[in-house]
DNA sequence: TTGTAGGCGTTATCAC
DNA sequence: GTGATAACGCCTACAA
């Protein structure tokens, strides 16, 4: 009796054609298609590691030494055109694929840049990746990406893995819970190029690429004020992040400049999460004397607030102004449109990539920028635009 | 005179504090912060490759052999607790980091799964990555991601890089222009586990993970028909992709089942791109006898069509029904809401990951599923829902 | 122009 | 229990 390798169901197995001359089955229950193992498996336990053709194989088959082959393959000078051709021919004939592992071991460089990002839920980091990927690929580098999932332990283990894999340089954006930075100092100590981007910290002296969070936040809040909003709340991110602190600072500065009193219970700093955004949003909108505008740390939170407001019948922008941060795709389409701060994500990717290449390629220490502040842009949409109503 | 390393500007350099005891400068022009190189760089050209502490260093410092150290580090049996402790202590004291490269070379496995995706613009692949990443990390594997950028040559070079880096298994989703599959057959020949997902092809006999494109497409179109739409157009993807062909097939089947005549000039197959979607959408909406509904191959295209319709004053869903595919975040918020097919992206990630682990971990051939068809779900929103109007 | 030999950092197989 | 020593696949002085 055949049982499904996935759900172990026995009754629902049906034949489903052939593949590689073997009967194919499908489990009607869980949709699995599968074939059966060969009963006569060769010498079980003794894994027959199939031999990959190496440089030595090529050498032997055309009667030269391995160093000659090596030189031919790398187009070194001082090698006769005939031998080079012979080697090249034989290489492709034998389907030779260089073993990057061995190469890396002896050269002790991997031609690979590592990148650690905290999350993949928002389009922000994918976009940064697009930018960095483009530059690195052009330069002949690989990009290997890891995801810390907003977890400090995972971030530490990621950096260890990067170290162990001997990446040539690392681009990292910290998790929202990272407040110990020893795992980054290791890179400094080892002389491995490191760049922080977006989610940076002060505790380590390496180049950083950020956006002008303070200015962006300032003008976002000022924009609300200029639209006649008086009692503006701030739904901020975790204060472990410099990003959050800067945005908070911008908020305060704008409020002060315009002589608005800040009610401290209208400032909430919390972790990034849909759930939290909803909880805090609810709190704010149910305050006895609720705010007439909310500046949120990101678009997800802002949208959550808009949805809440709609549920409660609070009109946007008449009764409540909302501004977000990031310009997610959905922000253009929700309700009256969400006013938000557009971030130069692609540029952040290309900039970090260009810098890390500079650092990696330079034999000796060179003039290295220590910080780049990219410019954001306030995208005004309906959620905050009530100038016409005043 | 100091010039900015980025923009070469000379006049706009200002001092900006200190970093690592060196004067820091900022270029007011382009926002670069930088420090200057040390003039007394040590023996230029002779890169002082700093020695990483190896297993041998540890061995020497406590007077044992390297094999003993190796064994202690890996918790092998047959080693006295004292030596083990001594080794472990010394290792952390000397800040030892194992060289994964060397390890990989001798074990000829890398504990790394590769993944090649065609694009990062839609949230689809990032979500698949989230799923796969989760499973692989749990299992102690690394995930290294590459992006082919919808380019066949890049895809080929990506697979080569994966091969050279000796990944233990590969997950791949093809580009829209891939129609030669030799680069995949290499994996079969070498016995390297390979799984195709989402963008699959028939030309290679490996496990595949897809969604029920035919059924999804069928019910999307049937849904339109049941809402009283008569002349339904299909804006499809490139026919190189099985995905596109399946969706087209579903469209035709639904139309036929309900006795609707298919007008061939209302079927357009094209590459995925915002621009193309706009061009084709314009064509369709400006046809003399324009369709009363459009089923698009993805949400980006569908949204482009909705925007076009709005520009033209065509009312949705009254005069035009629209259905997309993928359920992007913005689809919930645009206009009356976009009816679309939700894909189980996370599950696609976890499934492929689980399978590749099975394939990688098994010493001998095992019962391997050959195909899994994940179920989609039609999310009905305002863009197609005019039953109440009929 | 080509070959020889040593080394990159580990693990594994023997001996002892 | 522990220690030589041979792989793993490749590069590169140095020799020839």
mmCIF file of C-alpha atoms (C1' of nucleotides) in Angstrom, chain D residues 1-13:
data_model
loop_
_atom_site.group_PDB
_atom_site.id
_atom_site.type_symbol
_atom_site.label_atom_id
_atom_site.label_comp_id
_atom_site.label_asym_id
_atom_site.label_seq_id
_atom_site.Cartn_x
_atom_site.Cartn_y
_atom_site.Cartn_z
ATOM 1 C "C1'" DG D 1 42.268 10.344 24.375
ATOM 2 C "C1'" DT D 2 45.385 12.301 21.210
ATOM 3 C "C1'" DG D 3 48.481 13.218 17.226
ATOM 4 C "C1'" DA D 4 50.262 12.828 12.423
ATOM 5 C "C1'" DT D 5 48.845 13.149 7.853
ATOM 6 C "C1'" DA D 6 46.194 13.091 3.839
ATOM 7 C "C1'" DA D 7 42.568 15.052 1.542
ATOM 8 C "C1'" DC D 8 39.255 19.216 -0.300
ATOM 9 C "C1'" DG D 9 40.379 22.344 -5.164
ATOM 10 C "C1'" DC D 10 42.796 26.090 -6.262
ATOM 11 C "C1'" DC D 11 46.586 29.806 -6.636
ATOM 12 C "C1'" DT D 12 51.314 31.350 -6.949
ATOM 13 C "C1'" DA D 13 56.152 32.157 -5.911
#
